[in-house]
mmCIF file with all atom_site columns, C-alpha atoms in Angstrom:
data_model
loop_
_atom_site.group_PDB
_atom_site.id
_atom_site.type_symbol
_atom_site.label_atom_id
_atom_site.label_alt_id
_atom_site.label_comp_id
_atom_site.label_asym_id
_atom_site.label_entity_id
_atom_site.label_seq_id
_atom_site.pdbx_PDB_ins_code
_atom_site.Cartn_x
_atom_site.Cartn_y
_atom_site.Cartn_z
_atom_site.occupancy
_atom_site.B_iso_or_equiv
_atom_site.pdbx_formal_charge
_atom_site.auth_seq_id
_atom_site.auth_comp_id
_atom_site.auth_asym_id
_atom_site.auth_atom_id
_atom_site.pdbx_PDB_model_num
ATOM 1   C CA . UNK V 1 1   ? -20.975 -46.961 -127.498 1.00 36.00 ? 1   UNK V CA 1
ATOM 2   C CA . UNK V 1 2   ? -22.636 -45.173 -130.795 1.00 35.00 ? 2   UNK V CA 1
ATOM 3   C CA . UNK V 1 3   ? -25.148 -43.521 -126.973 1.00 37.00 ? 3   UNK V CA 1
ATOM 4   C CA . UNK V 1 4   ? -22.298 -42.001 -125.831 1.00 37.00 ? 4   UNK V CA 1
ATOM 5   C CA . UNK V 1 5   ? -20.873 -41.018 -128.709 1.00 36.00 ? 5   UNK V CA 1
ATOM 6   C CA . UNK V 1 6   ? -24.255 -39.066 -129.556 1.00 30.00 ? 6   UNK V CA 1
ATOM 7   C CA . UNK V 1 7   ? -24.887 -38.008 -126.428 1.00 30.00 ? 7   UNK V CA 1
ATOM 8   C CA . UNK V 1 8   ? -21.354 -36.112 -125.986 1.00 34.00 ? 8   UNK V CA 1
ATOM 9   C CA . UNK V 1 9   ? -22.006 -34.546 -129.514 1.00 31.00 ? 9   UNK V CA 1
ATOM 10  C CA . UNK V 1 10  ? -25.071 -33.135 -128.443 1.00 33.00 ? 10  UNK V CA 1
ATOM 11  C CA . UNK V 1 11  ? -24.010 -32.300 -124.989 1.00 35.00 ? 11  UNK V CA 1
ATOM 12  C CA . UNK V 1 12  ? -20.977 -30.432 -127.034 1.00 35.00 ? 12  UNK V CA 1
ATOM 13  C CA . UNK V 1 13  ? -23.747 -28.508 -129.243 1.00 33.00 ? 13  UNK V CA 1
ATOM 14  C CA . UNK V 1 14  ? -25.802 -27.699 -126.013 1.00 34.00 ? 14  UNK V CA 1
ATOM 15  C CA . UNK V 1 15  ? -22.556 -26.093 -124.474 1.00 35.00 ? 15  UNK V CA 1
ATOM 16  C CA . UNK V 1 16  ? -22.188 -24.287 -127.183 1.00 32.00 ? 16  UNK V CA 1
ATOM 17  C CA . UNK V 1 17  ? -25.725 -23.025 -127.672 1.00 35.00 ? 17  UNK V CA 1
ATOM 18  C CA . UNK V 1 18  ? -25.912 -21.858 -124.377 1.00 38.00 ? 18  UNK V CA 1
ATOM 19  C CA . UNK V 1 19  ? -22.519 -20.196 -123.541 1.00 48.00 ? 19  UNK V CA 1
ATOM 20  C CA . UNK V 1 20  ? -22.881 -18.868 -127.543 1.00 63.00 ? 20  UNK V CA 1
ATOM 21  C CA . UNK V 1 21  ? -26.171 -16.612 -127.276 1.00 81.00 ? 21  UNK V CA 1
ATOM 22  C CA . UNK V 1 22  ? -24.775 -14.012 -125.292 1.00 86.00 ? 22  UNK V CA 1
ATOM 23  C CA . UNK V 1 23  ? -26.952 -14.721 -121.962 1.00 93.00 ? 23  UNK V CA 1
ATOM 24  C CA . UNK V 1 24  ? -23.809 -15.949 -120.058 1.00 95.00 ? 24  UNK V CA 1
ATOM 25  C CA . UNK V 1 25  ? -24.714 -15.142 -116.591 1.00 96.00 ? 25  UNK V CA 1
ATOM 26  C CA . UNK V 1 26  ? -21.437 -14.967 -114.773 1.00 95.00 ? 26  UNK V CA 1
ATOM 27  C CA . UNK V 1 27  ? -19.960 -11.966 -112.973 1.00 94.00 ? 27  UNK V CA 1
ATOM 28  C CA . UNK V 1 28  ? -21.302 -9.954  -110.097 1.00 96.00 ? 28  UNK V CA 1
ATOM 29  C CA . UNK V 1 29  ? -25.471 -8.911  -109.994 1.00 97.00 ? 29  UNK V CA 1
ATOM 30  C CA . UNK V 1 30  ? -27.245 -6.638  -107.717 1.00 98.00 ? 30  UNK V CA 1
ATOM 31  C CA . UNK V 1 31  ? -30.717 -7.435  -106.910 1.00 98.00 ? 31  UNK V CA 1
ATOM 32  C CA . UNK V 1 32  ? -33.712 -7.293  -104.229 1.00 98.00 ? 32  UNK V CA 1
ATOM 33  C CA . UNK V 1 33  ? -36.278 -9.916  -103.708 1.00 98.00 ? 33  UNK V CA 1
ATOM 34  C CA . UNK V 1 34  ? -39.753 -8.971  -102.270 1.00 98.00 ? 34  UNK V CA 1
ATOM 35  C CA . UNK V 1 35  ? -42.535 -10.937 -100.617 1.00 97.00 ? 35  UNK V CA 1
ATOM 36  C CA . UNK V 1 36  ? -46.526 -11.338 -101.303 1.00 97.00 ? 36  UNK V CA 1
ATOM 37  C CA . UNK V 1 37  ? -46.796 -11.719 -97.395  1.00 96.00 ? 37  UNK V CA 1
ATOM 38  C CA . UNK V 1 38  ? -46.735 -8.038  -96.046  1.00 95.00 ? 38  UNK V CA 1
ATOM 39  C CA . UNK V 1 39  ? -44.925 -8.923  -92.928  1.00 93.00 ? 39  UNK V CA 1
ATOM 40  C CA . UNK V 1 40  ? -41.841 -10.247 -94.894  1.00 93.00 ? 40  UNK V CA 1
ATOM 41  C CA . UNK V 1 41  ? -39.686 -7.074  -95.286  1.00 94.00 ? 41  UNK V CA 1
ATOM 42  C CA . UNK V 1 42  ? -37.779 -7.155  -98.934  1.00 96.00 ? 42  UNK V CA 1
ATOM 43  C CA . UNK V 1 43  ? -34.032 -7.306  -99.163  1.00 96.00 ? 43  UNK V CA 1
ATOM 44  C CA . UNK V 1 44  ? -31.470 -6.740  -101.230 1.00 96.00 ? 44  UNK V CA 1
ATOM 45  C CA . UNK V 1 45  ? -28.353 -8.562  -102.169 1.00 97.00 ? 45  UNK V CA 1
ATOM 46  C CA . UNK V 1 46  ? -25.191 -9.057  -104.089 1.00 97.00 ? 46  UNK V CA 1
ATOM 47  C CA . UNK V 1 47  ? -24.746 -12.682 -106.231 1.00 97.00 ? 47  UNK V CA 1
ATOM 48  C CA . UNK V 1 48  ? -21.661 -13.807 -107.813 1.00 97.00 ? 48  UNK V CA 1
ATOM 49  C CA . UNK V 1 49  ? -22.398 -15.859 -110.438 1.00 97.00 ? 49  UNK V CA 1
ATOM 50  C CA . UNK V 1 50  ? -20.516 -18.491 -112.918 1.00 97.00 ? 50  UNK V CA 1
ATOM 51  C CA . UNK V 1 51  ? -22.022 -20.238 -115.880 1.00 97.00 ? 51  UNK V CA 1
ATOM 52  C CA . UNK V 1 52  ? -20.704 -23.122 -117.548 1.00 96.00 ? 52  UNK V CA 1
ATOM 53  C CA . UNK V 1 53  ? -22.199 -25.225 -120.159 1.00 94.00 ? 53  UNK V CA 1
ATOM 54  C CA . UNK V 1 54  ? -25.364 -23.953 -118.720 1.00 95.00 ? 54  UNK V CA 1
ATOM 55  C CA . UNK V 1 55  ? -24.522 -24.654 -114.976 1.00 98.00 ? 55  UNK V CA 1
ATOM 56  C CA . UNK V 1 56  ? -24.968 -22.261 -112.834 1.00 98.00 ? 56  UNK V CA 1
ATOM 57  C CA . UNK V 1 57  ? -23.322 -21.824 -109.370 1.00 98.00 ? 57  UNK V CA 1
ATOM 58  C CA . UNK V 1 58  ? -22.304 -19.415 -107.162 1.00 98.00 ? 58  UNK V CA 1
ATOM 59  C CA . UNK V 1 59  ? -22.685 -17.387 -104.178 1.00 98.00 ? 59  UNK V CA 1
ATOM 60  C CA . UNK V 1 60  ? -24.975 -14.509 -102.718 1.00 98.00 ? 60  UNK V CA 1
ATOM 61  C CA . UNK V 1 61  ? -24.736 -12.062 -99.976  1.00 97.00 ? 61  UNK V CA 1
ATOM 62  C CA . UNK V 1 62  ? -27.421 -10.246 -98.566  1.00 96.00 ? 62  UNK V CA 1
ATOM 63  C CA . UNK V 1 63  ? -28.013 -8.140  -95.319  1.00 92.00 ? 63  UNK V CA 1
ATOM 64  C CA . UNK V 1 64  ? -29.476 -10.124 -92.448  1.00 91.00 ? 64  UNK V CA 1
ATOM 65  C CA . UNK V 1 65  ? -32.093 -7.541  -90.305  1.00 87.00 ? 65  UNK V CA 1
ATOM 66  C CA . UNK V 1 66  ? -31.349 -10.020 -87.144  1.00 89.00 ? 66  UNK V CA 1
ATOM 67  C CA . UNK V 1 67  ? -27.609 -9.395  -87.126  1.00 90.00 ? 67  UNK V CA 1
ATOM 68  C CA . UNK V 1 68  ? -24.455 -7.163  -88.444  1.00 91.00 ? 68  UNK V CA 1
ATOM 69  C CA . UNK V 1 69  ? -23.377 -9.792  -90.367  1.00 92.00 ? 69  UNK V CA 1
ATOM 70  C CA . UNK V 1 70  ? -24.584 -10.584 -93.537  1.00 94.00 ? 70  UNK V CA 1
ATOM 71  C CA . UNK V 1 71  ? -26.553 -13.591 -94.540  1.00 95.00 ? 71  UNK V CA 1
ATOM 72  C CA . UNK V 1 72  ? -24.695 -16.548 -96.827  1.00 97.00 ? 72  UNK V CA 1
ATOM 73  C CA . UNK V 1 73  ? -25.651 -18.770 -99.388  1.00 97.00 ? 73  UNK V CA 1
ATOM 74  C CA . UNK V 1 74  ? -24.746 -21.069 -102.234 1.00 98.00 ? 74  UNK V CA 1
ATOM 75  C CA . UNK V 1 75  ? -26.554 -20.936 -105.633 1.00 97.00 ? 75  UNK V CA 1
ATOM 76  C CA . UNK V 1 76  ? -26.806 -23.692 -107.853 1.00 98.00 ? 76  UNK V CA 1
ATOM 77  C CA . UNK V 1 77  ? -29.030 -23.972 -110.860 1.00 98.00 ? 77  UNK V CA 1
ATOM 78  C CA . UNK V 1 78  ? -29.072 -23.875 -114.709 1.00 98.00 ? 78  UNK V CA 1
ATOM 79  C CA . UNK V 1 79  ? -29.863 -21.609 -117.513 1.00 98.00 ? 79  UNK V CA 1
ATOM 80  C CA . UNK V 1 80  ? -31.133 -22.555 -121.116 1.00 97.00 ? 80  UNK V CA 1
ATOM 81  C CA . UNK V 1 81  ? -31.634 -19.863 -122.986 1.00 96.00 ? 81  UNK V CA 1
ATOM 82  C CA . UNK V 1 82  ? -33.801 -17.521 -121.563 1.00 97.00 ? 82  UNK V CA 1
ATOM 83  C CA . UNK V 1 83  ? -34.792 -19.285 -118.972 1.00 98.00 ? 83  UNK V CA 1
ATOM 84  C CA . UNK V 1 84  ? -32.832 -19.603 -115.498 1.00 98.00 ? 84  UNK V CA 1
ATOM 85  C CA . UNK V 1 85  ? -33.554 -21.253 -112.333 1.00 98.00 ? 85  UNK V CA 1
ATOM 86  C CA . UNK V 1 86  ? -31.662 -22.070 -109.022 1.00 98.00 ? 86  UNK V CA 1
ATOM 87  C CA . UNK V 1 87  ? -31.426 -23.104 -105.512 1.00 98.00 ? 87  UNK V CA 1
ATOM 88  C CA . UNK V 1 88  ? -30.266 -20.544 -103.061 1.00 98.00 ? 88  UNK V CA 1
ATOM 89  C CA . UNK V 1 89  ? -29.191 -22.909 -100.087 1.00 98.00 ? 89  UNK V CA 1
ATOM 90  C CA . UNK V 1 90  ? -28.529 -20.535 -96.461  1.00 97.00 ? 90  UNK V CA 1
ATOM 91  C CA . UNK V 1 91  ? -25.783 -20.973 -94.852  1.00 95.00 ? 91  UNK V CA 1
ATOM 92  C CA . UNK V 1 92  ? -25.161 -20.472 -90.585  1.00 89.00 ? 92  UNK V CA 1
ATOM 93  C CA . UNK V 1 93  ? -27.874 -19.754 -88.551  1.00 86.00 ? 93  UNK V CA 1
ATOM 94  C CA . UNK V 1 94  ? -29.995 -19.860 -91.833  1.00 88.00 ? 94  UNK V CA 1
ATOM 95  C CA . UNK V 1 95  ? -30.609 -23.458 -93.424  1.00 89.00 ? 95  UNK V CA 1
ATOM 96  C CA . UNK V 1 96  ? -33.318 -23.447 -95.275  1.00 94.00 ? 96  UNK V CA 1
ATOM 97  C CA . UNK V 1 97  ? -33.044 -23.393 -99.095  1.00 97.00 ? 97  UNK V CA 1
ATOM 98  C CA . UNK V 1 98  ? -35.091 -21.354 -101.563 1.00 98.00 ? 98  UNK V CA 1
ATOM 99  C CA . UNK V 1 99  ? -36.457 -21.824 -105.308 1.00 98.00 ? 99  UNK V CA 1
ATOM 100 C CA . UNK V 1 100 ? -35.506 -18.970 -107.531 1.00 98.00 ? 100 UNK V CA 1
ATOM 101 C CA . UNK V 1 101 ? -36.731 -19.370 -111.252 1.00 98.00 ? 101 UNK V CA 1
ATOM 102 C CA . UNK V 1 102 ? -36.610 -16.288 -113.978 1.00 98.00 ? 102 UNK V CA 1
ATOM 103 C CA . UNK V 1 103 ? -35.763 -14.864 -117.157 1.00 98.00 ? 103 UNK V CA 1
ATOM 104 C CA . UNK V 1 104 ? -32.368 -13.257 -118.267 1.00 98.00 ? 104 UNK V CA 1
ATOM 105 C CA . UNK V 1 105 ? -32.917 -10.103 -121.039 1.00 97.00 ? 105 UNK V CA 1
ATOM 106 C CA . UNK V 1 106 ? -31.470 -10.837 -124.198 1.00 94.00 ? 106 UNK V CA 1
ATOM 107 C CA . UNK V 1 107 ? -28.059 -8.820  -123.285 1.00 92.00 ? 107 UNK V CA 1
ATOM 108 C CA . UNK V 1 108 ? -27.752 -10.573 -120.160 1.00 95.00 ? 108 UNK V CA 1
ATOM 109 C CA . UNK V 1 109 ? -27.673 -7.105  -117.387 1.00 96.00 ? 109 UNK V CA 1
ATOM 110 C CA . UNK V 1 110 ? -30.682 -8.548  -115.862 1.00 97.00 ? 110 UNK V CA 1
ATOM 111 C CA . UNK V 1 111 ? -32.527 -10.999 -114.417 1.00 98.00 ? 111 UNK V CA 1
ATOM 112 C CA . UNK V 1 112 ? -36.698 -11.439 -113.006 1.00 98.00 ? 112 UNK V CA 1
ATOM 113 C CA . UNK V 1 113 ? -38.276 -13.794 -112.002 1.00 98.00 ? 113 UNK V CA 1
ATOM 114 C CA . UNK V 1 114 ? -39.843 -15.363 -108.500 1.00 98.00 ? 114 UNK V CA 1
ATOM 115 C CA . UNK V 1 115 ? -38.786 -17.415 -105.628 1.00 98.00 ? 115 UNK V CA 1
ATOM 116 C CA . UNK V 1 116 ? -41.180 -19.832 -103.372 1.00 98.00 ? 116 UNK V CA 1
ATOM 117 C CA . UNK V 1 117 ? -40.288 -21.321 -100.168 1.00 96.00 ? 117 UNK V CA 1
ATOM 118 C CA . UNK V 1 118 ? -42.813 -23.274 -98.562  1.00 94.00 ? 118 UNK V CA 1
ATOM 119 C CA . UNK V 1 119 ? -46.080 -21.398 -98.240  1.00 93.00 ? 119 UNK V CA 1
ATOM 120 C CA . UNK V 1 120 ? -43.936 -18.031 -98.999  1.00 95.00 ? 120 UNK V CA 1
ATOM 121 C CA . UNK V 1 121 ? -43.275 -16.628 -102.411 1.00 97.00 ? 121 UNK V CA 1
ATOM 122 C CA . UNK V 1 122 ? -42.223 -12.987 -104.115 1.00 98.00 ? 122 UNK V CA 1
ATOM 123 C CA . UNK V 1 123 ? -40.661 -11.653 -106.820 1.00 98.00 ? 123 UNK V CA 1
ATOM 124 C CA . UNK V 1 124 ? -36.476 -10.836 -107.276 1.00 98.00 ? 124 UNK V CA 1
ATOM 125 C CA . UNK V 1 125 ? -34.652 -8.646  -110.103 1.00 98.00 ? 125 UNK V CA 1
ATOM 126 C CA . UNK V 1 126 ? -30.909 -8.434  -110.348 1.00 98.00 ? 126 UNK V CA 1
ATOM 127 C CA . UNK V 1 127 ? -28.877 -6.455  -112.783 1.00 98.00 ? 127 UNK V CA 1
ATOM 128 C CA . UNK V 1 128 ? -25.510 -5.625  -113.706 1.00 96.00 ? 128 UNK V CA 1
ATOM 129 C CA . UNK V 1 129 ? -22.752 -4.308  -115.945 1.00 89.00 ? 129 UNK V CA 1
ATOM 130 C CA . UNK V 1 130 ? -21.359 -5.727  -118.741 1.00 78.00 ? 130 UNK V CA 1
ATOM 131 C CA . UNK V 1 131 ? -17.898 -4.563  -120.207 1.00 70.00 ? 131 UNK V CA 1
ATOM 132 C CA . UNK V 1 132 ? -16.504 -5.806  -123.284 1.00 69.00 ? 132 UNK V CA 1
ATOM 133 C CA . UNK V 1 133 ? -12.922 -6.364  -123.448 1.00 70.00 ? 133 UNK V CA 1
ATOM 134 C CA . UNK V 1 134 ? -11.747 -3.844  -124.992 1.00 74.00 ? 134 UNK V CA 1
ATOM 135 C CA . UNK V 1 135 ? -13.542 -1.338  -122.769 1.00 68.00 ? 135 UNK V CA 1
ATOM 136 C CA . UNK V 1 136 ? -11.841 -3.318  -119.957 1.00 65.00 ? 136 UNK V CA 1
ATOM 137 C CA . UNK V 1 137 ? -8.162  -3.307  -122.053 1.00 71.00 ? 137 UNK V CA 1
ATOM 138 C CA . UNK V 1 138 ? -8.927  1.020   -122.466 1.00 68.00 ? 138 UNK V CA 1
ATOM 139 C CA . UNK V 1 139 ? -8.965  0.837   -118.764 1.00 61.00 ? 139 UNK V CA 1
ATOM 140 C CA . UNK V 1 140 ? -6.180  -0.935  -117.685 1.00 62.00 ? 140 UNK V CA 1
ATOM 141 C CA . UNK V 1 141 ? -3.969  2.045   -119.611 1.00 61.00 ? 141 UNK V CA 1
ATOM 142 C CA . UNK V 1 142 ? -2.640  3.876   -116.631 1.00 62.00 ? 142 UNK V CA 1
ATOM 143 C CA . UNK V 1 143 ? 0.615   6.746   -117.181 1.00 64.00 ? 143 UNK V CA 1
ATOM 144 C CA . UNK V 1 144 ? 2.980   6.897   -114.266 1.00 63.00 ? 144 UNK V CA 1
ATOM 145 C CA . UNK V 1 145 ? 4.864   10.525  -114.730 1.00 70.00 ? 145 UNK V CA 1
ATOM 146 C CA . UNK V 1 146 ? 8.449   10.517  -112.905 1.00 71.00 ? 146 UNK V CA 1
ATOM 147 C CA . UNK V 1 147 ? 10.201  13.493  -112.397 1.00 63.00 ? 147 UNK V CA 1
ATOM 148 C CA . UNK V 1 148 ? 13.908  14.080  -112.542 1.00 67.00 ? 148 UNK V CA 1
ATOM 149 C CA . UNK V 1 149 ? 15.849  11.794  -110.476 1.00 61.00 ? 149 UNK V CA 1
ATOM 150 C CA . UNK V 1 150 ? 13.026  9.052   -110.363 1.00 56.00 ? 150 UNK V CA 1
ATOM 151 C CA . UNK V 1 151 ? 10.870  11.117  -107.583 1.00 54.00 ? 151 UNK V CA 1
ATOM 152 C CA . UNK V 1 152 ? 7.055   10.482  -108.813 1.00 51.00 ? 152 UNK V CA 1
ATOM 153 C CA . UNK V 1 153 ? 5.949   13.667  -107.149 1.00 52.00 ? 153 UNK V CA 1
ATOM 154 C CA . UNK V 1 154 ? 4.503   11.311  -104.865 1.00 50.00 ? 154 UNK V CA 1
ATOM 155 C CA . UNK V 1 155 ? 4.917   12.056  -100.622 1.00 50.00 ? 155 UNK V CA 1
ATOM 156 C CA . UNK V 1 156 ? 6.375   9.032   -98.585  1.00 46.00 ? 156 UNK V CA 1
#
């Protein structure tokens, strides 16, 4: 029992280490990997990330040159500090899964590292925004105007 006991206390800390230091990785990241083999075209992509307790999961969309729709996958991985890795696992006509493994920046907009699958490898970055809340709360002020007799000015 005294295992578990220590072993949920530090688990507790580590959640709070890592979801403290201001590297959270969730929200939405724009990137573009790139290949050392010259005949691999680079591509870019959109990920939606979510971090918790250092878990990482998610999903990422990025433009398949074979077909008008785009190519699907599933992320999971972890982050400790710095340092953040992941499986990108395709999805449909795609199956094959990819290693990601890089470094997040100290305010968390972006993201480098490489990726290897089998005898392939390259590099990826990804960046983002990051709002605080009260530039968020600033935004979400909006001032409707109604004229006499409740008419917005507004055309149905």
């Amino acid at each position: 029992m005294l295992g578990a006991d220590r072993r949920a206390r530090a688990g507790d800390a580590g959640a709070r280490l890592v979801s403290g230091d201001g590297r959270d990785v969730s929200g939405v990241w724009y990137g573009r990997w790139s290949s050392t083999d010259p005949f691999v075209d680079p591509n870019s992509f959109i990920a939606v990330l979510e971090e918790m307790g250092g878990a990482v999961d998610g999903s990422i969309s990025e433009t398949d040159p074979e077909a008008p729709e785009p190519l699907r996958a599933t992320v999971s991985g972890a982050r400790t500090g710095a340092q953040i890795h992941w499986i990108k696992q395709y999805e449909g006509r795609w199956t094959h899964a990819v290693y990601y493994a890089g470094t997040v920046n100290d305010d968390a907009t972006e993201i480098s590292g490489g990726w290897r699958l089998d005898q392939w490898s390259g590099s990826f970055a990804m960046r983002r925004e990051k709002f605080s809340i009260e530039e968020l709360e600033a935004d979400r002020e909006i001032v409707l105007v109604i004229g006499p007799g409740g008419d917005s000015g507004l055309e149905r």
